[in-house]
Structures are given as structure tokens and as C-alpha cells.
XYZ file of C-alpha atoms in Angstrom:
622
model
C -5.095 97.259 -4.990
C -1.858 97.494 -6.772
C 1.546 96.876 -4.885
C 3.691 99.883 -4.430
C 6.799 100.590 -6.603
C 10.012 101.252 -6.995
C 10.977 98.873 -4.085
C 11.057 94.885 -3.345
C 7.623 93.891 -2.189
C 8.518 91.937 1.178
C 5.410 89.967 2.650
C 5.843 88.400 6.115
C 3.282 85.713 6.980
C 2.379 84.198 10.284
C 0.470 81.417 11.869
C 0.569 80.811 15.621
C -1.420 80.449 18.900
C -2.467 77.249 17.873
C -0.295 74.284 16.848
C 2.667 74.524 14.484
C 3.280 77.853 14.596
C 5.299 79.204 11.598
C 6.864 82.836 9.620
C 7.457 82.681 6.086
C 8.700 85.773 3.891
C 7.966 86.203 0.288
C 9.831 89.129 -1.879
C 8.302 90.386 -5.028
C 6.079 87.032 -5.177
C 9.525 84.636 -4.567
C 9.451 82.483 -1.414
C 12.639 83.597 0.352
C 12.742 82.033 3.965
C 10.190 80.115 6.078
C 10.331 78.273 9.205
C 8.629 76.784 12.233
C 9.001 78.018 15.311
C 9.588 74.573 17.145
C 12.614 73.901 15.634
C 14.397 76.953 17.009
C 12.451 77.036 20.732
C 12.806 72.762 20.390
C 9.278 72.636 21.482
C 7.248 70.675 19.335
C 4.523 71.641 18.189
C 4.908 75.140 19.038
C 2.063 77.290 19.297
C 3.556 80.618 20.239
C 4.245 83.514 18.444
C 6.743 82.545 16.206
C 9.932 85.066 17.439
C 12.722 82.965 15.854
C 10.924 82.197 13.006
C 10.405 85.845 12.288
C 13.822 86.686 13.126
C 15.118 84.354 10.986
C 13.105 85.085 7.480
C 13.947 89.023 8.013
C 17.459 87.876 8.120
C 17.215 85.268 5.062
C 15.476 88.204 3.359
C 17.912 91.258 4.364
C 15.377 93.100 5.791
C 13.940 94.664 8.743
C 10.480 94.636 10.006
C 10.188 98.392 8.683
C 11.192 97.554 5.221
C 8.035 94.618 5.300
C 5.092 96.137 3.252
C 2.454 93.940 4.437
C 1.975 91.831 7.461
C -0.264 88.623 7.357
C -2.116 86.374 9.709
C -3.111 82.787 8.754
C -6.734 82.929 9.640
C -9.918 85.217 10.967
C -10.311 84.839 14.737
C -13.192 86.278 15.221
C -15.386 84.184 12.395
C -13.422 81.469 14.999
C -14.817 82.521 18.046
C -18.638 83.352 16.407
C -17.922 79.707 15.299
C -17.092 78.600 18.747
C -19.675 80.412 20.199
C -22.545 79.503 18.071
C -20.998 75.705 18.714
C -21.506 76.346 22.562
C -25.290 77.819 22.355
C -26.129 75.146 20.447
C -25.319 71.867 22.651
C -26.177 74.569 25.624
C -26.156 73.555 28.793
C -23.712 70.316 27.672
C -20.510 71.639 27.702
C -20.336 74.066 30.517
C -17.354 72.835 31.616
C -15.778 73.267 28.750
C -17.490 76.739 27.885
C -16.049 78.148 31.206
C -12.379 76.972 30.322
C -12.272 77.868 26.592
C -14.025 81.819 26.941
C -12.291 83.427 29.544
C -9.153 82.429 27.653
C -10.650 83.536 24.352
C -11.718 87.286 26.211
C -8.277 87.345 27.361
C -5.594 86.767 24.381
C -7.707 85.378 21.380
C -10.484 87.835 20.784
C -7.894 90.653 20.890
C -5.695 88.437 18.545
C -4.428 92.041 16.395
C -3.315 93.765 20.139
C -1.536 90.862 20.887
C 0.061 90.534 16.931
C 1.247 93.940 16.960
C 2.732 93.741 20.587
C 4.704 90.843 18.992
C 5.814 91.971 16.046
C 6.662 95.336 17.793
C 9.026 93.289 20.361
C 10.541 91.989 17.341
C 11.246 94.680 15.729
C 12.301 97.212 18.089
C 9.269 99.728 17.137
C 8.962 102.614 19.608
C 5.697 102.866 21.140
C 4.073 105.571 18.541
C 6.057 103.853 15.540
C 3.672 102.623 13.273
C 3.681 99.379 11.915
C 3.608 97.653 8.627
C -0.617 96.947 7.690
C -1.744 94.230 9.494
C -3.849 91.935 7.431
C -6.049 88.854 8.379
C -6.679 85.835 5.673
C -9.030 83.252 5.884
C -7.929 79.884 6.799
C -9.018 77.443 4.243
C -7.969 80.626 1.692
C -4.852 80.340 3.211
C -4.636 76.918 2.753
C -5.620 76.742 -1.325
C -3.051 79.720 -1.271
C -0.570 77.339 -0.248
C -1.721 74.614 -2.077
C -2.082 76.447 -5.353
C 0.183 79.185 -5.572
C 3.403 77.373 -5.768
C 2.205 74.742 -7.670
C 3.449 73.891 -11.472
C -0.182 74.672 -12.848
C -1.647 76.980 -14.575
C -4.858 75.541 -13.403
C -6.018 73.309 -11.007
C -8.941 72.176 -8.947
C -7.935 72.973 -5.028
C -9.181 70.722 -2.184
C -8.409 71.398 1.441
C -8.829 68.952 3.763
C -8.225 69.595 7.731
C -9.798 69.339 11.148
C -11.865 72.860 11.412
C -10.771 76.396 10.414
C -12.949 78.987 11.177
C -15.994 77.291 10.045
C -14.943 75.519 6.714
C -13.464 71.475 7.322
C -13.568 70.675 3.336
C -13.250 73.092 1.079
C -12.964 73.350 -3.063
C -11.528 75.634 -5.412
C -10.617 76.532 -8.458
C -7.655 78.021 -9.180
C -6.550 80.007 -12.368
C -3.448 82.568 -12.852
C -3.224 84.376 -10.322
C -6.844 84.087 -8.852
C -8.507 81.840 -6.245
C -12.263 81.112 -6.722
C -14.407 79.055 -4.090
C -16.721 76.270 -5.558
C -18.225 74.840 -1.730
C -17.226 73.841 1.845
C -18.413 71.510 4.618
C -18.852 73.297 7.519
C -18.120 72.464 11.135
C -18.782 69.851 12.773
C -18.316 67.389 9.890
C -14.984 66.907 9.230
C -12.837 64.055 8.056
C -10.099 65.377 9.830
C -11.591 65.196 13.151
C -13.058 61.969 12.199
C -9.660 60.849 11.609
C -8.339 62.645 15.094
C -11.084 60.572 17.047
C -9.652 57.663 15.935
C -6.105 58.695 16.361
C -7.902 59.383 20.552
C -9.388 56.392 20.915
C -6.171 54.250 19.967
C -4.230 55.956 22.098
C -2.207 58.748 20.164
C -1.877 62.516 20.657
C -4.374 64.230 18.648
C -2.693 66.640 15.738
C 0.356 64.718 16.445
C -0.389 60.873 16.108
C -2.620 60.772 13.108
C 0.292 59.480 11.560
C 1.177 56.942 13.508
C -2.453 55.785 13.101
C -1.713 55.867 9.171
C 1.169 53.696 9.718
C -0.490 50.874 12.118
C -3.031 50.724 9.448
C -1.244 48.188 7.298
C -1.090 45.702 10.244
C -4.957 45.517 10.002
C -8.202 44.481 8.636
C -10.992 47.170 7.800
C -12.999 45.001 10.473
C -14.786 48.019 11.520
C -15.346 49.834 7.883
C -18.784 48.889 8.517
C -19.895 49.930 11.857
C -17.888 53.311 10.958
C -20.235 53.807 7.561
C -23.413 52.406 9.264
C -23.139 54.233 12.446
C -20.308 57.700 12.724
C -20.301 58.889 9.183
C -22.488 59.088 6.037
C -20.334 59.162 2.746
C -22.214 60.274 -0.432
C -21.338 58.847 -3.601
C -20.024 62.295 -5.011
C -17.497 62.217 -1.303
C -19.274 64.837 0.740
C -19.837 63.587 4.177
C -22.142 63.982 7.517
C -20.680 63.278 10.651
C -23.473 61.563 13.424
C -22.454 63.618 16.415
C -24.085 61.564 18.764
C -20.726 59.276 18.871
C -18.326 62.745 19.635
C -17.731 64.571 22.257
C -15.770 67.481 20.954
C -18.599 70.002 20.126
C -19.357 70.316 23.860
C -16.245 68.554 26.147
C -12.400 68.222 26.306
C -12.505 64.670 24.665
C -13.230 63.579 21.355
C -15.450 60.672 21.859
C -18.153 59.444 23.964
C -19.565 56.514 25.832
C -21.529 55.627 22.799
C -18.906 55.874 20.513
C -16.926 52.947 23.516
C -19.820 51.322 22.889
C -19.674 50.093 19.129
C -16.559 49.972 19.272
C -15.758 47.344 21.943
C -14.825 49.500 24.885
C -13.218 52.372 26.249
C -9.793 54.241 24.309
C -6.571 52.541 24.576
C -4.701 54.306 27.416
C -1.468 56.146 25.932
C 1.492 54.001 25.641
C -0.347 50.752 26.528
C 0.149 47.550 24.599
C -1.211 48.004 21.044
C -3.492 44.820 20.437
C -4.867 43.981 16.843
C -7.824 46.001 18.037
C -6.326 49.392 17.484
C -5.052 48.089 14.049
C -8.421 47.124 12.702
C -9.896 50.543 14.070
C -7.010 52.086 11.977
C -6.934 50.142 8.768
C -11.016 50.866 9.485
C -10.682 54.635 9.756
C -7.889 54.754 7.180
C -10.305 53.177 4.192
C -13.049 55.385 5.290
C -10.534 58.549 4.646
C -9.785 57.402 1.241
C -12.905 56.474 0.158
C -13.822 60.058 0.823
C -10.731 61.843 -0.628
C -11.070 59.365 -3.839
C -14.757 60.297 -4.490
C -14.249 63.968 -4.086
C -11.545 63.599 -6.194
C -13.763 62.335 -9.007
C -17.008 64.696 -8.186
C -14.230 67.354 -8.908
C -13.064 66.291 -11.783
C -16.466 66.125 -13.102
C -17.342 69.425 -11.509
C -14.674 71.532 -13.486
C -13.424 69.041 -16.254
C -10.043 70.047 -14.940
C -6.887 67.682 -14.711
C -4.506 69.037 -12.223
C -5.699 68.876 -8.736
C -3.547 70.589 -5.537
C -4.483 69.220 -1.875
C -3.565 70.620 1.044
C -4.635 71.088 5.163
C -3.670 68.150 7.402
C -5.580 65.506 5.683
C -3.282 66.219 2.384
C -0.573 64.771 4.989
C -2.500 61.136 4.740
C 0.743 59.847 2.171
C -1.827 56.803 1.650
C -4.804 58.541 0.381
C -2.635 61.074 -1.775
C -1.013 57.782 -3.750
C -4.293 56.467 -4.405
C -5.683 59.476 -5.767
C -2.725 59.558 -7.882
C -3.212 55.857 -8.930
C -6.527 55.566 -9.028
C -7.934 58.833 -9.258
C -9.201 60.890 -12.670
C -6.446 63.752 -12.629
C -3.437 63.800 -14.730
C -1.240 65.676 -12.575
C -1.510 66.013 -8.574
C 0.453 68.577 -6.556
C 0.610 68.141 -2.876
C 2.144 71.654 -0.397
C 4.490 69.959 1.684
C 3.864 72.043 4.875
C 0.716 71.000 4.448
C -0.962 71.786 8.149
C -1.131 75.034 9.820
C 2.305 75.991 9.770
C 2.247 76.161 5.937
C -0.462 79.002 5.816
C 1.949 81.665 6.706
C 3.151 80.967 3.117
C -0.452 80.834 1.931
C -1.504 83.676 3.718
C 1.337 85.402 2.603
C 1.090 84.319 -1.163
C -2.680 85.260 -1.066
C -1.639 89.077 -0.469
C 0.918 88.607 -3.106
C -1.946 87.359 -5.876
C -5.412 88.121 -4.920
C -4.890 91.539 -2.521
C -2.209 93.208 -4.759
C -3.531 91.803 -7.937
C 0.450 90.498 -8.903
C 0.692 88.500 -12.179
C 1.881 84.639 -11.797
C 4.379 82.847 -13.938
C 4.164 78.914 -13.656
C 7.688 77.495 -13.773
C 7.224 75.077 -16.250
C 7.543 71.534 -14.463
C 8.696 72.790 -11.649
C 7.107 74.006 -8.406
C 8.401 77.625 -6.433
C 9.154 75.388 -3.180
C 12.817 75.240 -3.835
C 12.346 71.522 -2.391
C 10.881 72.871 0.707
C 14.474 73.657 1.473
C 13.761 76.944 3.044
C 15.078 76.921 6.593
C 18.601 78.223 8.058
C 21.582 76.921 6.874
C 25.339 77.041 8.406
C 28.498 77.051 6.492
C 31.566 74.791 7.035
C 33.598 77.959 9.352
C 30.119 78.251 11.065
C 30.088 74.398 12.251
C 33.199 73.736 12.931
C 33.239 76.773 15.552
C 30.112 74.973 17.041
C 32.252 71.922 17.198
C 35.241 73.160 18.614
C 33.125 74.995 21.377
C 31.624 71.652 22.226
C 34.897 69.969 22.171
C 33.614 67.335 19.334
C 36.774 65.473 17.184
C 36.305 65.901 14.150
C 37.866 66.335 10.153
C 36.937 67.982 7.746
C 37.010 66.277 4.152
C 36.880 67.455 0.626
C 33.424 66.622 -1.331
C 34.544 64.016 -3.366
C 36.009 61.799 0.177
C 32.743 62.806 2.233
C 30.315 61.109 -0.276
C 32.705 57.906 -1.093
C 33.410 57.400 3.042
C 30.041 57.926 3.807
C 29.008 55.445 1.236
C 30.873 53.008 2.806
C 29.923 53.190 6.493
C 26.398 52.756 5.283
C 27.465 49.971 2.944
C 28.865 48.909 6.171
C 25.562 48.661 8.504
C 26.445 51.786 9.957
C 23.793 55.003 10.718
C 24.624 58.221 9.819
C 23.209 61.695 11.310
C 23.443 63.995 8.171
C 22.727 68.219 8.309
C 23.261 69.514 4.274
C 21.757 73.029 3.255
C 18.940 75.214 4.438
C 16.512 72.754 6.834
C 13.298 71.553 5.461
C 9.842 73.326 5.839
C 7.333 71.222 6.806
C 7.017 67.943 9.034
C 9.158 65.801 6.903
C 12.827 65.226 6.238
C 14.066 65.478 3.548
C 17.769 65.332 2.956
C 18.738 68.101 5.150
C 18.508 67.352 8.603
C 18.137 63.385 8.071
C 19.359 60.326 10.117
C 20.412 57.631 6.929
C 20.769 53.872 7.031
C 21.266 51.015 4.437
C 17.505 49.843 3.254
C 19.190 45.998 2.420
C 19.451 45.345 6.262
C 16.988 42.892 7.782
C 17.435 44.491 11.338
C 18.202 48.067 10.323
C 14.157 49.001 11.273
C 14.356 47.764 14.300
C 17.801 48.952 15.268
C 16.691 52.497 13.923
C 13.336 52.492 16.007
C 14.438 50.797 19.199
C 17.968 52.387 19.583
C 17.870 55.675 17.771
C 14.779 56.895 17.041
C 13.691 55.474 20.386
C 9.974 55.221 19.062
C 7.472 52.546 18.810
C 8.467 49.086 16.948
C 5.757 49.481 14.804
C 6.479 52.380 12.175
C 8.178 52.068 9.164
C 10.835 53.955 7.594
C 10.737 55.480 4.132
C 12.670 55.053 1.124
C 15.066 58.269 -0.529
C 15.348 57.158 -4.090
C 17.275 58.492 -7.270
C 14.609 59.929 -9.320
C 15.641 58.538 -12.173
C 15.635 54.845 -10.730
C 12.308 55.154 -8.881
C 10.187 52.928 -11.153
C 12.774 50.272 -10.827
C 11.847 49.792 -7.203
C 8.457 51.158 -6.951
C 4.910 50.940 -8.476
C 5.504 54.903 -9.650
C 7.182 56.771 -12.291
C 6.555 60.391 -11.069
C 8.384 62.746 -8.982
C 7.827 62.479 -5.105
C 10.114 65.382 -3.876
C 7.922 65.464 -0.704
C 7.633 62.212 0.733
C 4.061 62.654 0.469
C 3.053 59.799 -2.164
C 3.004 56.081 -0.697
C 3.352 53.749 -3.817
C 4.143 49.761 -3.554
C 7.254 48.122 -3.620
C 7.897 46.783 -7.369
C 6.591 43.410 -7.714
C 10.054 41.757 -8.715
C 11.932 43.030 -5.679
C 9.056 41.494 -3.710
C 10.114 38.399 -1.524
C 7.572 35.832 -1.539
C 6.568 34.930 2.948
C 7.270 30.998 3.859
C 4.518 29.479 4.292
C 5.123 29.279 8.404
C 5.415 32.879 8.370
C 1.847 33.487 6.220
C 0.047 32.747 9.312
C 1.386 35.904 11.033
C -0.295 39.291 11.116
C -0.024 42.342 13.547
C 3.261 43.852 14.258
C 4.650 39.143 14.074
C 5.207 40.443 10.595
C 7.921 43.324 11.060
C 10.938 41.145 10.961
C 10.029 39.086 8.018
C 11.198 40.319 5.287
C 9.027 41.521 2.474
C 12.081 42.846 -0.451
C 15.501 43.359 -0.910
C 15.059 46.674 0.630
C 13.160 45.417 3.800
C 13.899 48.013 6.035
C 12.004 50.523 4.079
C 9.322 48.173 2.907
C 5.744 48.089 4.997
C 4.098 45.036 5.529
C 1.580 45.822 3.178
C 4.565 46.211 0.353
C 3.966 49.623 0.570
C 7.115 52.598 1.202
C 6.133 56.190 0.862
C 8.876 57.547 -1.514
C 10.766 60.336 -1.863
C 12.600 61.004 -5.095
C 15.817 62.599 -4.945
C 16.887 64.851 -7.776
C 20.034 66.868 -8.343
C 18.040 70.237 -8.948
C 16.189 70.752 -5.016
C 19.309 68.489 -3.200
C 22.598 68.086 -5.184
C 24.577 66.864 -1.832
C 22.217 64.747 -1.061
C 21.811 63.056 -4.781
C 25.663 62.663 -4.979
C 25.640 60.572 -1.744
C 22.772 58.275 -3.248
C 24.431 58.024 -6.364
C 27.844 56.941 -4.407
C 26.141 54.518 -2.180
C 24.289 52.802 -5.494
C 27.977 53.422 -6.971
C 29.393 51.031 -4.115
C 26.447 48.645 -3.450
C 24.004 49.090 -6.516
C 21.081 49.990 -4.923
C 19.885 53.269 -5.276
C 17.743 53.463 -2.280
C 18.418 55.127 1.514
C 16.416 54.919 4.357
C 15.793 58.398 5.477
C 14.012 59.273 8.739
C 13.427 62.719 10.626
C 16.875 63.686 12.248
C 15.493 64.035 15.802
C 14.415 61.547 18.909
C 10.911 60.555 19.691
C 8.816 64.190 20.892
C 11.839 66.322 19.317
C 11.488 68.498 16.584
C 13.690 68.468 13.887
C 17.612 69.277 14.847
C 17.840 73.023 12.862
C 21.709 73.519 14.259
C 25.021 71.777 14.237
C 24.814 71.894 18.172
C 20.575 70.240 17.971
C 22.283 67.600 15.891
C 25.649 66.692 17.714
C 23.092 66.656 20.828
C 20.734 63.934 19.370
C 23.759 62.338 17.741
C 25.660 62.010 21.132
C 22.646 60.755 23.231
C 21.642 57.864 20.773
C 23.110 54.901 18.874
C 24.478 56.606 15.520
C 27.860 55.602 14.379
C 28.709 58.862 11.913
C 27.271 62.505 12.140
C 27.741 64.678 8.555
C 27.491 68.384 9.017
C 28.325 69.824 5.724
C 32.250 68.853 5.268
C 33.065 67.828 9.111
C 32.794 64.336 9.684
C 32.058 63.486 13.584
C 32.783 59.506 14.211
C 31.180 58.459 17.763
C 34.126 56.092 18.018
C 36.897 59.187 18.209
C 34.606 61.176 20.706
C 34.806 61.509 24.855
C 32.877 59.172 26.212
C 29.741 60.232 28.152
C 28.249 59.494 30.898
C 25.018 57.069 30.820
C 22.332 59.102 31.293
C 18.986 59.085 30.548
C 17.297 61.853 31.992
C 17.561 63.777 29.030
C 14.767 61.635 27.148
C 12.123 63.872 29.851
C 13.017 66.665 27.819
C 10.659 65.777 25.710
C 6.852 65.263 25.712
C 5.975 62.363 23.802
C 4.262 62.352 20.824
């Protein structure tokens, strides 16, 4: 099919109803706006049809719903529900319980998934009841991932591997991708998945599942692989070329509501860890464990793939692509020259595959790679506000505040975080995808000794345990880290260089678990792991010129070149997106400075407020 002409070519993608939902709208093949829906509903996580989201790309775009050629959905839901179905029959009668909970609501919204789209997108844009809408189509969802994997890549070429927890029936799946075409090489189907291998783990210590997989990544490092063994021996079979067969007589979530079992207890030493109970070295091992497994598998397929196609550029994406650890090894240690990773790599960045996929494969467009650099615009593709927009917001919430000239902001903000102090900073469109990245960011000074703790405990309000990473100039990154390529994403974990390494007193060497946070491990130990490992990202002045003049002042000031820079939000909030989310968070925690664009907010010169701590049940945690 060719596109229609004489007009812009506006795609809208969506994927919702089941975590991260997200919109994204591409115009004549550029990505324009997208968004997730949790950061305007502050629900994290999401899963509803994404209403804001939507709103806010037709806006971005400067168009309406009836000027959108093609409407997209992320994935097929009825190849999910034969999948789910067939899954049933097959363990039938185990799993009843489960069978009786999951159909009726499948029969009632899922099964009729394109009724329920168009009533959606029809409340959104105002269609009267015989109006007809823009075509509704329906991608696949590991398609949808290699779209988004591929697509906005720098290459020309590239081997494709998506990694997640199940799509319709695919878990693993490879591809090759040339121009403007997509071509499948193989998948592993459902069950077997490293993703939900790596989500039974996250269970059974004690975290959320699709939420606390990275928290599991990040205990890792306080661990020894004590149970790499039972986990090969016993759960999974790894083949040398990567491919992998789950034993589903250790999991549960084929045919119940949990994802392990009794048996699975029973290797490993006992029931799961209760949420929020004490983490012993036991749930480190299991992670460090589950965490080798996971690149053991990534690194092999990785080299089968490279072997398969004789290619050397390789995209990842799907949750796994997510695992920061895995991705640097593959880039260290794997075969391929270059390595491009989507940085809304989950669910909610299939709207922009699925959208992208309509764009290249269904209309048959022409791509132009963009030399060294990828179409993501930094990821920088939320809602922004301008300076008249926030201070309105501010004087509406009765916030003291002044508003400084460019060259003052970066030089004063230097120095309060030369000066120990943490700063709440909102700059430019908001990031798409789970990480921050300059643009709705809460900064700190990486030389501090205590600034980890202080950020965790009294800001963050998190667990002890997880580290902060490191915002670098790009062009200084190989002077602190074990890397000389660009990490715009934060998705690359690299170690700390060796000479900025601090050698442990020998009364401190005997310490392991979460004994070893407060020693520190570099002259930037608040962003260094205790494994000597940071997960980077590079700063450069093309994606994030406000936020590379403020590193440049603060090296300027102090000489380092480093920031720490965490998610701008509280433990089980999403992301601030607006000046009011942020002077919210900033207000209810410990932060000293809050940055929106030119208006600098000092907690110092505001009302005081009330102790209250109620508002911390506003959120589920994580």
C-alpha cells in the first residue's frame, strides 16, 4: 500500500490495557510527540486507555483525531487470548481458579479489544455516533517491538533481538532489519521466557513483578551467584548458541495467580520473601544468581546472531533490553561493533513501534538513517511548559520564587550543588520512557560520601540499597568510566575507571551485603556501586543543551564533570510531567532548590508546611 498524498501522513499509536500504557504520533515518518499515560493520570504503571497521552500528541502534532490517517494498536489480542486459551486446556483442570477469573474478564473488555478502541478514541475525539473513524490497525507485539528497536536506530542494518516476558505467543524473538523492511529469523514461544524467568525471581525476593525487576538488577552486586547452579541444573536449560527451555515444573504462572511453586521454595531454601521484609544476603545471592543466568543468555544469543547474519550492528529491545547490566556486557564483551538500545524499551514504547511499522512496512515509506545519530530526539518527547506558563503555576500555588537569566541559573545552581545541596530540576519536553534523563531530574553532587543515603532515605524515600547513576559530559566519559561511547539513555552500565577507584581498608574488606554502601569505592562514591559499577548517561549539547551547560558549570566550579541524576519523583510516583507534579514532590521531601526552566524555587524562602505524612499513601509502592 502506498500512503496517500498531498497531505502530512499523521500516525497515532497506542498501547494500553496492560501495563505502561502509552500514545505516540509520528508525521510523515518523524516522531513528533509521545507519552505515557501515568505521568499525566500520576498512576504508575497505568494500564488504561491512554486519554492524556492521546490528547497530548494531537496537540504536539497540531492535529485532530480526523486529520490522523491511520490508527495503531501495539499488539493482536486475539492471537493473545488463543494463546491464553490453549495455555489453560493444556494444564486443564490446574488452574481453574485462575481460568474462571481471567475469561469472563477477557469475554467482557479484551476479546472485543477494537469496540472498546474505537469507543475511546471516539470519546477523544468528539466523533458523532455515525462519524467514521480513522482505519484501525492491529500490529504484532514483538513486530512492534523490533519496530521500535530498529526503526529509529542509526543503522542501515542491524540484527534485532527482543527480549520480554510474553507477547502474544513470541518471548524471544530475532530479526533482521534492512531499509525500511523488517524480516523475522525465529522466536521462543511461550512459556519459556527469560523475562518471566527474571520476574519469578524479582516474586520470590519480594518485589512487584513488571515493576521491581530492577531493583533485583541493582541488589545483584551485593551478591554471590551462589545459586547459578541450582538455577542451570534445575529451572532453565541454556544452549550454547543462547536459546533456552524453561522446566515448568518450578512455576506457577501457566495455571495460577503466582509465579512460583512449592517446588521452586524448595531448592531454593524456603518460601518468597514477604514484601518489604528485611532483605537478608539470601535475596542477594538469588539475584546476583538470576542476574548471571540473564546475561549468559543475552551474551550467547548475541554471538549465535552475529554468526547467523555476519552483521555488526545489533538493536535490543522489550523489557529485558532494560537489564543496563546485560546491555554493557554485550557491548564489552559481545561480537557487534555498534549496539543500539530503544529507550522506552517495555510496552509503552510499542505505540512508537507500532506506529513506525505502518510508517515502513504497511505504507511501504523509504527510510533515511541520520548518520550517527538516532530519530529519538534524546527521548525528549513529552510536554514541555514555557517560563510565562510556570510562573502562572507558581503564583497560583503561592510558591516564592525569581526568575534568573541563563547565564546566573547555571553558575547558582552550580554552586548549591558544589555546596551539598539537592536540586529538583524540570528543563524541556519530559522524557519517554522509564528513565530520567535531564528533564524532570532530582541532581546532587556525586563527591559526597553521604549524598546516597541522604538521597534514598530523605528524598527519594526508597530502599537503602539502590544506587544512583552518574550524568556525565560526553566528552569526559572515558575519564571516569571503563567506556568511550555514547550512553544518551542510561541504559549501558560500564565500571568506574580504575584510577578514580579507592582501594577498601583492610577492616572494611571483610564486609559484604548492603555493610558496604557507606564505604567508599571512588571519588564519585555516591554514584559508584559496590561492584565499581555506575550505569552512565552521557550528556551532549545536541539532545539536552540546558542540561550540558549546567554540567559543564558545575565541572567549571568543582572539576568534576559528573552529576548524580535520579528520577524526579518519590518512591511509587511516576515521573513529575508539570511545574505543579514537581513543586508537589519538591515541597513534601528534603530538596533544598527546585529549577523549572528560569524560576528558581529555594525551600528556605517558602511557607512552611505542615508535617504531614499522609500523602506518602498516595502512592502504591513499587
Amino acid at each position: 500500500m502506498t500512503k496517500p498524498t498531498g497531505k502530512l501522513t499523521s500516525i497515532l499509536g497506542v498501547s494500553a490495557y496492560y501495563h505502561d500504557s502509552a500514545a505516540c504520533l509520528i508525521q510523515n515518518g518523524k516522531i513528533v510527540a509521545a507519552a505515557q499515560e501515568e505521568r499525566f493520570t500520576r498512576k504508575k504503571h497505568d494500564a488504561g486507555f491512554p486519554n492524556h497521552a492521546v490528547e497530548f500528541c494531537l496537540r504536539q502534532g497540531g492535529v485532530g483525531l480526523r486529520g490522523v490517517d491511520y490508527l495503531v494498536f501495539y499488539d493482536k489480542p486475539f492471537v493473545k487470548f488463543e494463546r491464553l486459551l490453549e495455555t489453560y486446556l493444556s494444564y486443564a483442570p490446574k488452574g481453574l481458579g485462575s481460568f474462571l477469573t481471567a475469561i469472563p474478564v477477557w469475554i467482557k473488555e479484551k476479546l472485543f479489544l477494537r469496540t472498546l478502541l474505537e469507543k475511546a478514541f471516539r470519546q477523544v475525539g468528539n466523533f458523532e455516533k455515525k462519524e467514521k473513524l480513522p482505519p484501525l490497525l492491529f500490529g504484532e507485539h514483538h513486530e512492534s517491538h523490533a519496530a521500535a528497536a530498529f526503526y529509529p536506530s542509526p543503522y542501515e542494518e542491524a540484527v534485532v533481538l527482543c527480549m520480554d516476558g510474553v507477547g502474544e505467543w513470541a518471548t524471544t524473538s530475532a530479526w533482521v532489519g534492512r531499509g525500511s523492511q523488517l524480516t523475522p529469523l525465529w522466536e521462543i514461544p511461550f512459556p519459556h521466557s527469560i523475562g518471566l524467568l527474571y520476574s519469578a525471581f524479582t516474586y520470590y525476593t519480594g518485589f512487584k513483578v513488571n515493576s521491581g525487576e530492577y531493583k533485583v538488577m541493582g541488589l545483584a552486586p551485593y551478591g554471590e551467584p551462589k545459586y547459578l547452579k541450582t538455577i542451570l541444573d534445575n529451572v532453565v536449560d541454556v544452549k550454547p548458541d543462547g536459546t533456552f527451555r524453561l522446566n515448568m515444573d518450578y512455576f506457577d504462572y501457566c495455571t495460577g495467580l503466582r509465579m512460583t511453586n512449592n517446588k521452586f521454595d524448595a531448592i531454593f531454601g524456603g518460601p518468597p520473601r514477604q514484601a518489604e521484609s528485611t532483605l537478608t544476603q539470601r535475596e542477594m545471592d538469588l539475584a546476583r544468581s538470576v542476574q548471571e543466568v540473564t546475561e549468559m543468555v543475552m551474551l550467547r544469543l548475541a554471538n549465535s546472531l552475529q554468526q547467523e547474519t555476519g552483521l555488526s550492528n545489533l538493536c535490543l529491545s522489550g523489557g529485558v533490553a532494560l537489564n543496563c547490566v546485560g546491555n554493557g556486557r554485550v557491548l564489552r564483551e559481545g561480537p557487534f561493533s555498534g549496539l543500539w538500545i530503544q529507550p522506552a524499551a517495555g510496552d509503552a514504547g510499542s505505540a512508537l513501534g507500532a506506529a513506525l511499522n505502518v510508517h515502513y512496512s504497511y505504507l511501504n515509506q523509504p527510510r533515511v538513517c541520520q548518520g550517527s545519530s538516532d530519530s529519538m530526539r534524546g527521548s525528549y518527547l513529552g510536554p514541555r511548559f514555557s517560563n510565562e506558563e510556570i510562573e502562572t503555576s507558581l503564583q497560583q500555588l503561592e510558591a516564592r520564587y525569581e526568575r534568573v537569566e541563563d547565564s546566573d541559573l547555571y553558575r547558582r545552581v552550580g554552586e548549591y550543588l558544589a555546596e551539598g545541596k539537592v536540586i529538583g530540576w524540570l528543563q524541556g519536553h519530559m522524557e519517554f520512557g522509564p528513565r530520567a534523563l535531564g528533564g524532570r531530574s532530582i541532581l546532587g553532587d556525586p563527591r559526597s560520601e553521604k549524598m546516597q543515603s541522604v538521597m534514598n532515605l530523605k528524598i527519594k524515600y526508597r530502599e537503602s540499597f539502590r544506587p544512583f547513576a552518574p550524568s556525565v559530559l560526553r566528552e569526559r566519559v572515558s575519564e571516569y568510566f571503563e567506556m568511550d561511547t555514547d550512553s544518551p539513555y542510561m541504559l549501558l552500565v560500564a565500571p568506574v575507571a580504575e584510577k578514580r577507584r579507592r582501594a577498601v581498608q583492610p577492616d572494611l574488606q571483610k564486609l559484604w551485603g548492603i555493610d558496604l554502601l557507606n564505604v567508599p569505592k571512588s571519588d564519585i562514591p555516591a554514584v559508584t556501586h559496590v561492584d565499581y559499577s555506575a550505569r552512565v548517561q552521557t550528556v551532549s549539547p545536541d539532545t539536552n543543551p540546558r542540561y550540558y551547560q549546567l554540567l559543564q558549570e558545575f565541572e567549571k566550579q568543582t572539576g568534576c564533570a559528573v552529576l548524580i541524576n535520579t528520577s524526579f519523583n518519590v518512591r511509587g510516583e511516576p515521573i513529575v510531567c508539570t511545574p505543579e507534579d514537581a513543586y508537589r514532590c519538591f515541597m513534601r521531601t528534603e530538596m533544598d532548590v527546585l529549577v523549572l526552566e528560569n524560576c528558581l524555587v529555594l525551600k528556605e524562602h517558602q511557607k512552611p508546611v505542615p508535617k504531614d505524612e499522609a500523602w506518602m499513601n498516595e502512592f502504591e509502592l513499587d
